[in-house]
Coordinates of C-alpha atoms and ligand atoms in Angstrom, one line a residue:
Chain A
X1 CA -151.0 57.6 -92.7
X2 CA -154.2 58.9 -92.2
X3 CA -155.5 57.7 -96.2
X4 CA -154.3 54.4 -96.1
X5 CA -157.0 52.4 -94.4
X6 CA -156.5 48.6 -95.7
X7 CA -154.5 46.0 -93.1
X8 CA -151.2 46.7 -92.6
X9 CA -148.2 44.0 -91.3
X10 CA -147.2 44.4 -87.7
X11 CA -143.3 43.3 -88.2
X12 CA -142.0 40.9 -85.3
X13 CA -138.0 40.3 -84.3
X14 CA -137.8 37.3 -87.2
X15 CA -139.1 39.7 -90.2
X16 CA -138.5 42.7 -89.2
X17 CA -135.2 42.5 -91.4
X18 CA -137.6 41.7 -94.5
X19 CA -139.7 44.8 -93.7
X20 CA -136.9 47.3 -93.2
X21 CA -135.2 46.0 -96.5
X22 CA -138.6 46.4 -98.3
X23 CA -138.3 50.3 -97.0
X24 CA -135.2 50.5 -98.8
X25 CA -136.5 48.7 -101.8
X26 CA -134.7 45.6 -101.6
X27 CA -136.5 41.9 -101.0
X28 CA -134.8 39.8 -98.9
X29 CA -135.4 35.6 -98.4
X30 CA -134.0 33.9 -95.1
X31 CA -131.1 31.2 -96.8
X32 CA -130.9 28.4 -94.3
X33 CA -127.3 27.3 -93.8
X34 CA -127.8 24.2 -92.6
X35 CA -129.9 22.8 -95.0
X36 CA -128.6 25.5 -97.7
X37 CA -131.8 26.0 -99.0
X38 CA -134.0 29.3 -98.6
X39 CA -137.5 29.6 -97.1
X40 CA -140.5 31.6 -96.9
X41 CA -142.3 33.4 -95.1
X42 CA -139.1 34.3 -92.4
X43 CA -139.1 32.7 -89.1
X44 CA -137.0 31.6 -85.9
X45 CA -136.1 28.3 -87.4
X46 CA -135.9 26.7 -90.8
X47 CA -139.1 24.6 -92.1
X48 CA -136.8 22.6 -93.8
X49 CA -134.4 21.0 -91.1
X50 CA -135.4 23.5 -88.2
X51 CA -131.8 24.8 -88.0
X52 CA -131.2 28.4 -86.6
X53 CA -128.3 29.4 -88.3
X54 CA -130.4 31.6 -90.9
X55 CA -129.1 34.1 -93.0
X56 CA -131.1 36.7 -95.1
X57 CA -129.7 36.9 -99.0
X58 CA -130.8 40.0 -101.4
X59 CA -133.4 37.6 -103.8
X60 CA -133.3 38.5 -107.2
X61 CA -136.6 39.8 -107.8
X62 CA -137.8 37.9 -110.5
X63 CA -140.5 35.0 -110.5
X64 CA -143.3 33.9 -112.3
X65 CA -146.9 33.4 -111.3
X66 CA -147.8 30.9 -109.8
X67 CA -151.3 31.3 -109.5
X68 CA -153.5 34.4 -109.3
X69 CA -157.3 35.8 -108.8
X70 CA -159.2 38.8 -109.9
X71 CA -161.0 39.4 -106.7
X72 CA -164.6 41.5 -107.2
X73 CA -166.0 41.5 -104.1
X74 CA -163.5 43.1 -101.3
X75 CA -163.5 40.8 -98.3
X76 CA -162.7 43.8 -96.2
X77 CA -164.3 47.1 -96.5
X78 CA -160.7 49.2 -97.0
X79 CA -160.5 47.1 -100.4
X80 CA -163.7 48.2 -101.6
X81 CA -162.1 50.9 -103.5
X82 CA -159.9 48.6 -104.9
X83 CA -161.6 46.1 -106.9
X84 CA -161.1 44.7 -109.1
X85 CA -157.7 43.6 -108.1
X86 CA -155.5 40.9 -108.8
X87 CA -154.3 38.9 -105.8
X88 CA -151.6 36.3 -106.2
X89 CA -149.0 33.6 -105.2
X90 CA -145.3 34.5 -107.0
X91 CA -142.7 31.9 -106.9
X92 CA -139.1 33.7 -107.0
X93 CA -136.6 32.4 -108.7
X94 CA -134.6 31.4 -105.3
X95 CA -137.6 28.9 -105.1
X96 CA -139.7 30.2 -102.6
X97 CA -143.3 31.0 -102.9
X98 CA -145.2 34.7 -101.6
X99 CA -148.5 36.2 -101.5
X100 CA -148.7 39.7 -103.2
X101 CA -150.7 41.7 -105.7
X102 CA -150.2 42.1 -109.3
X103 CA -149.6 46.0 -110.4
X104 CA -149.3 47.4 -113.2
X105 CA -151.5 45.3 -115.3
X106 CA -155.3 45.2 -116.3
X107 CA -157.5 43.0 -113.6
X108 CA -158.8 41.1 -116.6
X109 CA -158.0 37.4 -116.4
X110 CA -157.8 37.3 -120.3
X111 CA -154.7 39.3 -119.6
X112 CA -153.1 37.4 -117.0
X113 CA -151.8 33.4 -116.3
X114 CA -149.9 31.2 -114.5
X115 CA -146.2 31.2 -115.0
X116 CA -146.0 34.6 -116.5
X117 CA -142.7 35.9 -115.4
X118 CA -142.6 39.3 -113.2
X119 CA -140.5 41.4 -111.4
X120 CA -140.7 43.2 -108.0
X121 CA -141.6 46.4 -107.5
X122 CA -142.2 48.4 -103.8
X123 CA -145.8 49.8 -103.0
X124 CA -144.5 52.4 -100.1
X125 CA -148.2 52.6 -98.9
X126 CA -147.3 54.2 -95.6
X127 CA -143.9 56.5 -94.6
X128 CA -143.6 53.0 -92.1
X129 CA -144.4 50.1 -94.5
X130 CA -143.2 49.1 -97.7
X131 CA -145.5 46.6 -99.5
X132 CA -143.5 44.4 -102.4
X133 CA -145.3 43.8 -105.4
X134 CA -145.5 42.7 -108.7
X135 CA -145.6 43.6 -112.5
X136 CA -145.7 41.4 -115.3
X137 CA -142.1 41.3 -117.6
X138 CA -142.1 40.7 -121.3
X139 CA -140.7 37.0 -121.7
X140 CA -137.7 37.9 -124.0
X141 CA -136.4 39.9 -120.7
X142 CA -135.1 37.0 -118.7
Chain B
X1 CA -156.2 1.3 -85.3
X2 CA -158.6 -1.1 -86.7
X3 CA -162.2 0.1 -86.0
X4 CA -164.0 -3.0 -87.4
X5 CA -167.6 -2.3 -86.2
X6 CA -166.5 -1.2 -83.1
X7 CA -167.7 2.1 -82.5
X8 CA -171.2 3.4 -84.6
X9 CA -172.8 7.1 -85.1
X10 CA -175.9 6.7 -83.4
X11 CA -177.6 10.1 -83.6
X12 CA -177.4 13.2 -85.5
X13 CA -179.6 15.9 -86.5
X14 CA -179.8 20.3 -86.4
X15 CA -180.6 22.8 -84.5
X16 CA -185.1 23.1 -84.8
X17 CA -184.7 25.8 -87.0
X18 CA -181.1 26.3 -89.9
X19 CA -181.4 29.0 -92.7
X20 CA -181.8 32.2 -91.7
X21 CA -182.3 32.4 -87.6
X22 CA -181.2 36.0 -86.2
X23 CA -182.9 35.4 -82.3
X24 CA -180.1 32.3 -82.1
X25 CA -176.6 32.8 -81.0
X26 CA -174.1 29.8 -82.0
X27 CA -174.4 28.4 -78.7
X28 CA -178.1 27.8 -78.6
X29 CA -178.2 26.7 -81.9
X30 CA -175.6 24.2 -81.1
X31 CA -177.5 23.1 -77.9
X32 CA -180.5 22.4 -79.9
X33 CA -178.8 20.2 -82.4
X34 CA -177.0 18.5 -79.1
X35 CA -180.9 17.9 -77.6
X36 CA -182.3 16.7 -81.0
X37 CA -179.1 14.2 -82.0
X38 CA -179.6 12.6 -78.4
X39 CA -183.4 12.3 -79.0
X40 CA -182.3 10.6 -82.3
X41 CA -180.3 8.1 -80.4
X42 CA -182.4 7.5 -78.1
X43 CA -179.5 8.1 -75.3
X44 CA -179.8 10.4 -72.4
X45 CA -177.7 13.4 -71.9
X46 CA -176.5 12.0 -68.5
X47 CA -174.6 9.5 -70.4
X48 CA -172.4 11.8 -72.5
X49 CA -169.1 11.3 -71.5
X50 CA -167.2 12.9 -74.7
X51 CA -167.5 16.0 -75.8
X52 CA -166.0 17.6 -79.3
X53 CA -166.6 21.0 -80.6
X54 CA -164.8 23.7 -82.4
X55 CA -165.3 27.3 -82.6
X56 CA -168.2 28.4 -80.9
X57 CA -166.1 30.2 -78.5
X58 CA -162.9 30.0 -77.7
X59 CA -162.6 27.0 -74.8
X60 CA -165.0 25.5 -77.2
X61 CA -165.6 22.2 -75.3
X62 CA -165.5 23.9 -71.6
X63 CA -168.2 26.2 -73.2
X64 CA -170.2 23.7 -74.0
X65 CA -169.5 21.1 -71.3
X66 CA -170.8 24.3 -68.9
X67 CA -173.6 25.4 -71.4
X68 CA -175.2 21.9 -71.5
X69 CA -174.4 20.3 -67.9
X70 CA -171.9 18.1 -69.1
X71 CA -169.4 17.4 -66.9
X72 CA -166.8 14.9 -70.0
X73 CA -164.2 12.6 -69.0
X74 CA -162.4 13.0 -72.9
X75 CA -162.8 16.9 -73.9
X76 CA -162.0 18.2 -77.3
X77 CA -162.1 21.7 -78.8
X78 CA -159.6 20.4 -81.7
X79 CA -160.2 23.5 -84.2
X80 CA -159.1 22.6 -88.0
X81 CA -161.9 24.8 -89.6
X82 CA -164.6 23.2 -91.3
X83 CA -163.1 19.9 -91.2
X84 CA -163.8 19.8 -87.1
X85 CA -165.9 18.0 -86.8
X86 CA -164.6 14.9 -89.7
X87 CA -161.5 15.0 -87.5
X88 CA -163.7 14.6 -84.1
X89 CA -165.1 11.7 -85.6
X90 CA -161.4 10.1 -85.6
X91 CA -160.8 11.4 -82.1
X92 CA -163.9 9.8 -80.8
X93 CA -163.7 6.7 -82.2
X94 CA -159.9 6.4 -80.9
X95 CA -161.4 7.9 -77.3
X96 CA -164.2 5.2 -77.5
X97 CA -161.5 2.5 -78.9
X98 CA -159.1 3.3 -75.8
X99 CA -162.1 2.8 -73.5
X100 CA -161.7 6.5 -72.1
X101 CA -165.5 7.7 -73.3
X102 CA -168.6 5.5 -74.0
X103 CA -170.8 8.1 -75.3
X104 CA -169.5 11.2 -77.1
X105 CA -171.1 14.4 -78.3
X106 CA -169.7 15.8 -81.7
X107 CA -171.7 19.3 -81.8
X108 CA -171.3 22.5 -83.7
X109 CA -173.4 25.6 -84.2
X110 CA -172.7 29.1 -85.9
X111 CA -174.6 32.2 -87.1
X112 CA -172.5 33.0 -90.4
X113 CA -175.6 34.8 -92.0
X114 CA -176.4 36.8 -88.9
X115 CA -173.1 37.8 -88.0
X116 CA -172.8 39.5 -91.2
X117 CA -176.2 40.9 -90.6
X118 CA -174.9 42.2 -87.1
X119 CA -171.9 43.7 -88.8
X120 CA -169.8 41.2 -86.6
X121 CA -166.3 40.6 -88.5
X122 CA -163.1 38.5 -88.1
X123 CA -160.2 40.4 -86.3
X124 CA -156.8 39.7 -88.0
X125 CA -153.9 39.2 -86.3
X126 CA -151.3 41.9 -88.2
X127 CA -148.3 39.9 -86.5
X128 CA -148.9 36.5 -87.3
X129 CA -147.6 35.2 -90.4
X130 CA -151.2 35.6 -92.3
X131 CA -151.6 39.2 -91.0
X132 CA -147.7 40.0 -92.1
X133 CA -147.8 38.2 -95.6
X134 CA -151.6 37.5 -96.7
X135 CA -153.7 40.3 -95.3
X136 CA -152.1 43.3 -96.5
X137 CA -152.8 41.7 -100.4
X138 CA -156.6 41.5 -99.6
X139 CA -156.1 38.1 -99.0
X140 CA -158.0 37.6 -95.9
X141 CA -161.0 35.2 -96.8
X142 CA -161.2 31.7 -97.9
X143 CA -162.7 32.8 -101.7
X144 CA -159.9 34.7 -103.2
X145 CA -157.8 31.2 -102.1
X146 CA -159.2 29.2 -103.0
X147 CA -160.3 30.7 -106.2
X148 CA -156.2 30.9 -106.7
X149 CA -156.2 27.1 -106.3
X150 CA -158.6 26.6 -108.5
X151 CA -157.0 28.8 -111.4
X152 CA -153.9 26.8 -111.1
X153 CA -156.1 23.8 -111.6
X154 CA -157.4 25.1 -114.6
X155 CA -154.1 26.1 -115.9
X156 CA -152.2 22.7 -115.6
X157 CA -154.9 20.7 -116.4
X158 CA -157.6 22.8 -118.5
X159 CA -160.0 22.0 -116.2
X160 CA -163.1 24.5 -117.2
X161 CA -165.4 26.8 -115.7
X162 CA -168.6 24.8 -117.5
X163 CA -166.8 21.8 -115.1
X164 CA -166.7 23.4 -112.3
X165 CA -170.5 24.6 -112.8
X166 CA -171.6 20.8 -113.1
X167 CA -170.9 20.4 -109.4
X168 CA -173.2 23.2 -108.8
X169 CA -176.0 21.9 -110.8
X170 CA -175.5 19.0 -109.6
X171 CA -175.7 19.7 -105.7
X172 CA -178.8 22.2 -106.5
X173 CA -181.3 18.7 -107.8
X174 CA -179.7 17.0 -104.6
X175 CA -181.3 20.2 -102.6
X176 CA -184.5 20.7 -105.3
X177 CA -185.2 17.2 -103.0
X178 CA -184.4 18.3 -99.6
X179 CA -187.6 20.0 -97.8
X180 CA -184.7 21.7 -95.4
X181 CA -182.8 23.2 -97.8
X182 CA -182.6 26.6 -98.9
X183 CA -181.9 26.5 -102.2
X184 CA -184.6 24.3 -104.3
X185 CA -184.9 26.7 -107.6
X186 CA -183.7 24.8 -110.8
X187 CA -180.3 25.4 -111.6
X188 CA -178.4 25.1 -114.9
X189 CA -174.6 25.8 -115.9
X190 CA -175.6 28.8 -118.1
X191 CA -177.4 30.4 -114.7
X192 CA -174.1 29.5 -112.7
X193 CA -171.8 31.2 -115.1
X194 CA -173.8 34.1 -115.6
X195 CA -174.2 34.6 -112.1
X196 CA -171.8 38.3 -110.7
X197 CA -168.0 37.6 -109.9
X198 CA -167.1 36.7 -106.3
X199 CA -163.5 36.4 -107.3
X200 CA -161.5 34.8 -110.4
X201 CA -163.0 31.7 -111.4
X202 CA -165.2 31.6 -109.2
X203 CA -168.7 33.8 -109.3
X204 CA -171.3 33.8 -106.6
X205 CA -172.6 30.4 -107.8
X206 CA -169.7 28.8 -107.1
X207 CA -169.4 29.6 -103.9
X208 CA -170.9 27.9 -100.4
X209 CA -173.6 29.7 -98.9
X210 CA -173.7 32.1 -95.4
X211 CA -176.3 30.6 -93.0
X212 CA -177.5 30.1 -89.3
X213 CA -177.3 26.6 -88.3
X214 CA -176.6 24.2 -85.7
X215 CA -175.8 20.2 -85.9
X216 CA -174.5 17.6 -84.0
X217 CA -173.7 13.3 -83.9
X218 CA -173.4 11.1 -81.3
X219 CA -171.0 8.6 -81.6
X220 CA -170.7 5.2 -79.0
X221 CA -169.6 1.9 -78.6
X222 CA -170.9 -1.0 -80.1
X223 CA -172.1 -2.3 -76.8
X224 CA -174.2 0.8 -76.6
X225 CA -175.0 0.8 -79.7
X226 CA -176.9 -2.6 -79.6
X227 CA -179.4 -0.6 -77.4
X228 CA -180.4 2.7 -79.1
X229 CA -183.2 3.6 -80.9
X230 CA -181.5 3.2 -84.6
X231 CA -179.6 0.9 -86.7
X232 CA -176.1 1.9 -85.8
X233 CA -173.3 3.4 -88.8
X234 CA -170.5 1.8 -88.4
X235 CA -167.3 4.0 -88.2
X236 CA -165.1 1.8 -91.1
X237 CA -161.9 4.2 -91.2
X238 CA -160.9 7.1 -90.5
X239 CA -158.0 9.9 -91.2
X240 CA -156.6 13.1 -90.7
X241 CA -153.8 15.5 -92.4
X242 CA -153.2 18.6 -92.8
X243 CA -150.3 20.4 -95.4
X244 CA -150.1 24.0 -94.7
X245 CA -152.5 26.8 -93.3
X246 CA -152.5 29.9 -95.6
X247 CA -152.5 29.8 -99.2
X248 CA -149.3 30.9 -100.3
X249 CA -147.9 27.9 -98.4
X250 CA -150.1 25.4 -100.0
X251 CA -147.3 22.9 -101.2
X252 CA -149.2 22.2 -104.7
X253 CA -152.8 24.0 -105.3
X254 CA -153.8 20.9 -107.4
X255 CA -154.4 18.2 -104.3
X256 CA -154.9 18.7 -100.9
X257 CA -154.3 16.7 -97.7
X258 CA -157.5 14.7 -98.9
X259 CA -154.9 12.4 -100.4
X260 CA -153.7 11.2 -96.8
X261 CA -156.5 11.5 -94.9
X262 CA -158.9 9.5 -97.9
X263 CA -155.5 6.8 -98.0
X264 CA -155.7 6.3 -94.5
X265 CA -159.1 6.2 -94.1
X266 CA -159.6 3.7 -96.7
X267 CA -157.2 1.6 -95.5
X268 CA -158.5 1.3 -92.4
X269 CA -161.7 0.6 -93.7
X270 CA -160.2 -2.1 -96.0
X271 CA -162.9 -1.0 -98.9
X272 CA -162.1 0.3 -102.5
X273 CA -163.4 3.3 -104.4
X274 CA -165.5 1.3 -106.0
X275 CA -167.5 0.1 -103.1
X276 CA -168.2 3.7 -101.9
X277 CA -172.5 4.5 -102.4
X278 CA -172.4 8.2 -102.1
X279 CA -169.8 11.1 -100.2
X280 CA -170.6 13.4 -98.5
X281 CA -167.8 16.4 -99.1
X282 CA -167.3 19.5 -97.8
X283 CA -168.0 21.6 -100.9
X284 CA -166.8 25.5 -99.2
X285 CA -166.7 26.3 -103.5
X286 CA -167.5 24.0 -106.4
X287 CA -163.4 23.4 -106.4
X288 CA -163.0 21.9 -103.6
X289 CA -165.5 19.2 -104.4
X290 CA -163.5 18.6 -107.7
X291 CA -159.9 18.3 -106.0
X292 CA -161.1 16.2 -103.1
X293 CA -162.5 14.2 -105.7
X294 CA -159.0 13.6 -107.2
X295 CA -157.1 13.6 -103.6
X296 CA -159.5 11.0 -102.3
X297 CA -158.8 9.1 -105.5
X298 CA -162.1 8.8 -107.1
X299 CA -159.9 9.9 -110.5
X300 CA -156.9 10.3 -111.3
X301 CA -154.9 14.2 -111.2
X302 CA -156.2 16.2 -113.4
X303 CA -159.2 14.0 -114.7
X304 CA -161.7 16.1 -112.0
X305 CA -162.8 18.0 -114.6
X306 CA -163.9 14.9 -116.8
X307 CA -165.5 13.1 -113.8
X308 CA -167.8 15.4 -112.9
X309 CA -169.2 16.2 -116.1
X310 CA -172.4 14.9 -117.6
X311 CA -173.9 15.4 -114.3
X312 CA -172.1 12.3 -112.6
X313 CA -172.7 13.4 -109.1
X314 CA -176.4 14.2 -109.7
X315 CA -179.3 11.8 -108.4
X316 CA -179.5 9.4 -110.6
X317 CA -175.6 9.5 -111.5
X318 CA -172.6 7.2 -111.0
X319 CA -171.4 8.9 -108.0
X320 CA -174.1 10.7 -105.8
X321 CA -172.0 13.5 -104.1
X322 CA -173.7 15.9 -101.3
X323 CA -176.8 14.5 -101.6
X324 CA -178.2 17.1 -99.2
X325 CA -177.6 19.9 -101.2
X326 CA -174.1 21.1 -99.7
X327 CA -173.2 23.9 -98.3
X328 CA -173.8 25.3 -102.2
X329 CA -177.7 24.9 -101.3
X330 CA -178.4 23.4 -98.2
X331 CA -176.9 25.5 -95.6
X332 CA -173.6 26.5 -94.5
X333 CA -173.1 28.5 -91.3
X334 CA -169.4 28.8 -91.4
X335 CA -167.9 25.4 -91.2
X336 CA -169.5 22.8 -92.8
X337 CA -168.2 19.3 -91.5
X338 CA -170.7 18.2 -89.3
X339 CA -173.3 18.3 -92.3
X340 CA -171.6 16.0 -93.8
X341 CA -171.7 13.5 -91.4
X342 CA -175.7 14.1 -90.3
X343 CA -176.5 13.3 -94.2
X344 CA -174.4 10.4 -94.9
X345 CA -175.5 8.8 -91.7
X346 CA -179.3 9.7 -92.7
X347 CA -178.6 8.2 -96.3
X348 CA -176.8 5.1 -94.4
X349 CA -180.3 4.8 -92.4
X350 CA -182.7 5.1 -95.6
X351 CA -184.4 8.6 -94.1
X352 CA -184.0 10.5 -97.3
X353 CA -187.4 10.0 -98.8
X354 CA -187.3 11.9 -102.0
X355 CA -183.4 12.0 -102.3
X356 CA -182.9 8.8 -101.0
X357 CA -179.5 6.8 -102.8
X358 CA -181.4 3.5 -103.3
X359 CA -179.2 0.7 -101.2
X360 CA -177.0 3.0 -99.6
X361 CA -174.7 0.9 -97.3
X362 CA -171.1 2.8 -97.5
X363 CA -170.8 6.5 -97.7
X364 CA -167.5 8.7 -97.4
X365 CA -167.3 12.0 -95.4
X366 CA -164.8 14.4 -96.4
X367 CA -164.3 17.9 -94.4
X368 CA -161.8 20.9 -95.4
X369 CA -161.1 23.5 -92.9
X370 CA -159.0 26.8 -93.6
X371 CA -157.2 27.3 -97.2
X372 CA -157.5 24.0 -98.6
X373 CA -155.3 23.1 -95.3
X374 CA -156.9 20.7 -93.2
X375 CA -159.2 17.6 -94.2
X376 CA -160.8 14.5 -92.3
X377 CA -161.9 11.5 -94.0
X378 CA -164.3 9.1 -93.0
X379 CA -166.1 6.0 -94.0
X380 CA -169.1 5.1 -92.4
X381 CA -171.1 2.0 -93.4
X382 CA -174.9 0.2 -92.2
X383 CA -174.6 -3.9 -92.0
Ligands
ZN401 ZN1 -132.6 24.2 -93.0

């Protein structure tokens, strides 16, 4: 994509399944049958127990904030278009936490806090990759 | 391990020139401060028989062993970030405790302010689990993290933006007395909140500074000790931990690893909070002074906020905290841990002149490497 400069992920065998379903606009979390508990950010064995027998389950979607930043200053020059933008850390409602950006709302930290609920929503930044995102949700719709 | 004044830092010092130095690569730098710490000990370089580094290169130690004609029977390129060279100390004394190393070299040098000048930048890794998860957010530097960390701070416990100022006033008088540092203009909170964002809480005066710089320690036995030029510092305790590497695996953003590696360390040392003179912590941005603070158990969770206000880490206040000026004002080349040990072990010694903590006899070190991942405590004391 020749206008779509910032870093992109280089999928591996263990998350590749998490990138293709981002593609088709669906998030999926590795569930851990062993231990019965999911986990984040997908890999060969579970952090929990280290068991192998790992099974990837459709996440709901929603989360809330767990923490965010308004960044100002891009760290890399692709994002220097960008800013400001709000980077963050969502925990899902599964119970796992990821790193994404907040769309679809101001960058103005007035306007944003911890434990706000949101809702995925896929960036498709590339015909390849498929970014998943987030966007605040009005409290009354959970 | 019990370490009861059985090992000792008896050297430490920089590179000749820190700041702003664009005709030194890391290495030289490094070298220098390596030269200079021996000369402080008073101990030749033909006795060095450890050698710990981190990051200068990749083979860090066989770089340097090669670079410096040291040929080390315990090598160590251990690479936690900035809190290197805390964890080295650790490492040493157990090398030295083991009888496996008599004399050992913890050394560090990095050009932070003239790689940026060269245009020199980090490559990232698009496959590893940073690249895949972090990167593609603009989450590729230690600001937007820890800034993050610090807003969930602020949200559980209302911890303020006037608090987290105080720690940057209050490191700026520590460097308005230190000839070496390079920030010595009067600070106040007002001046550090009007200062440009860098990223959500945080704005440019809340962050560490980029600069060229070069330190090192030397660390023995106490049988050696007895014979170099300086009153040795006694290595009390010592401890390492780390939680998690990037920040969206940080188990809670409100404490950090601190909390094991302080526990241990003060165990070790079988001293109190109470007893400690001054510390010495890694302060990458005004937050991670304040929740090392709380991990290390100075206060309680949540109560950073309160401890450092009315200037309590100041000269002159309860708890003198980076008394050389910090990587907020002093310098900071990249990874700041090995600062930390050069000052406390000058405070320890009574060479601070102007910013000299009056009966100094127990200090604490504290280094944080990566996202608020890794940290090293030590504490160091003078008979
Ligand atoms: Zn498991």
């Amino acid at each position: 994509m020749a206008d779509y400069h910032k870093p992109l992920p280089t999928p591996i065998p263990d998350t590749q399944p998490f990138w293709d379903a981002a593609r088709r606009h669906e998030l999926l979390v590795p569930f851990c049958l062993d231990c019965q508990r999911h986990f984040f950010y997908p890999r060969r064995l579970c952090p929990h127990c280290l068991g192998e027998r790992i099974e990837w389950r459709k996440a709901s979607g929603r989360g809330r904030v767990y923490s965010f930043t308004v960044q100002y200053r891009a760290a890399h020059p692709a994002f220097a278009a960008d800013v400001p933008f709000v980077s963050a850390v969502v925990e899902l409602d599964e119970g796992v936490r990821l790193a994404t950006n907040l769309v679809d709302v101001e960058p103005d930290p007035a306007k944003l806090r911890c434990d706000m609920p949101v809702e995925v929503v896929f960036d498709d930044v590339t015909p390849e990759v498929t970014l998943p995102k987030f966007r605040p949700v009005a409290e009354v719709e959970r | 391990m019990s370490l009861s004044r059985e090992v000792a830092i008896v050297g430490v010092d920089e590179s000749d020139r820190i700041g702003i130095v664009p005709d030194h690569t890391p290495i030289d730098m490094l070298a220098e401060a390596v030269r200079n710490a021996l000369n402080d000990a008073g101990v030749a370089p033909s006795e060095v028989d450890g050698l710990f580094t981190a990051g200068a290169a990749p083979m860090a130690s066989v770089l340097v062993g090669e670079y410096l004609g040291i040929q080390p029977r315990v090598t160590d390129s251990t690479m936690t970030g900035g809190s290197s060279f805390v964890i080295h100390i650790e490492h040493a004394a157990a090398a030295i405790h083991a009888g496996l190393c008599e004399v050992a070299v913890i050394a560090h040098g990095e050009t932070g302010y003239s790689n940026r000048a060269r245009g020199m930048r980090r490559a990232f890794d698009s496959w590893l689990p940073q690249g895949q998860f972090e990167t593609p957010y603009g989450l590729m530097a230690p600001a937007p993290a820890y800034a993050m960390a610090a807003v969930r701070h602020m949200h559980q416990y209302g911890t303020s933006s006037e608090q987290l100022a105080e720690i940057a006033v209050a490191t700026r008088k520590w460097a308005m007395l230190n000839p070496k540092a390079m920030m010595r203009d009067p600070l106040t909170i007002d001046d550090v909140l009007a200062s440009r964002w860098i990223s959500y809480p945080f704005h440019l005066l809340d962050c560490c500074l980029v600069t060229d710089a070069g330190g090192a320690a030397v660390v023995t036995s106490a049988a050696r000790a007895r014979s170099t030029r300086k009153k040795p510092v006694w290595v009390l305790g010592t401890g390492e931990a780390h939680t998690h590497q990037m920040i969206s695996q940080m188990p809670d953003f409100t404490w950090t690893a601190a909390r094991q590696s302080g526990e241990r360390a003060f165990a070790m040392a079988g001293v109190g909070r109470e007893e400690i003179d001054l510390c010495e912590i890694y302060d990458s941005f005004t937050y991670t002074v304040l929740v090392t603070l709380e991990s290390l158990g100075f206060c309680g969770p949540g109560e950073g906020g309160a401890f450092v206000s009315g200037q309590r880490t100041a000269p002159g206040g309860e708890l003198p905290v980076n008394t050389s000026g910090g990587g907020l004002s002093y310098t900071h080349p990249g990874m700041f841990g090995i600062f930390t040990i050069i000052e406390a072990v000058r405070q320890l010694r009574g060479e601070c002149g102007q910013r000299q903590v009056p009966d100094a006899r127990i200090a604490l070190v504290n280094g944080t490497g990566g996202t608020l991942s890794a940290t090293g405590t030590a504490i160091l004391a003078v008979d």
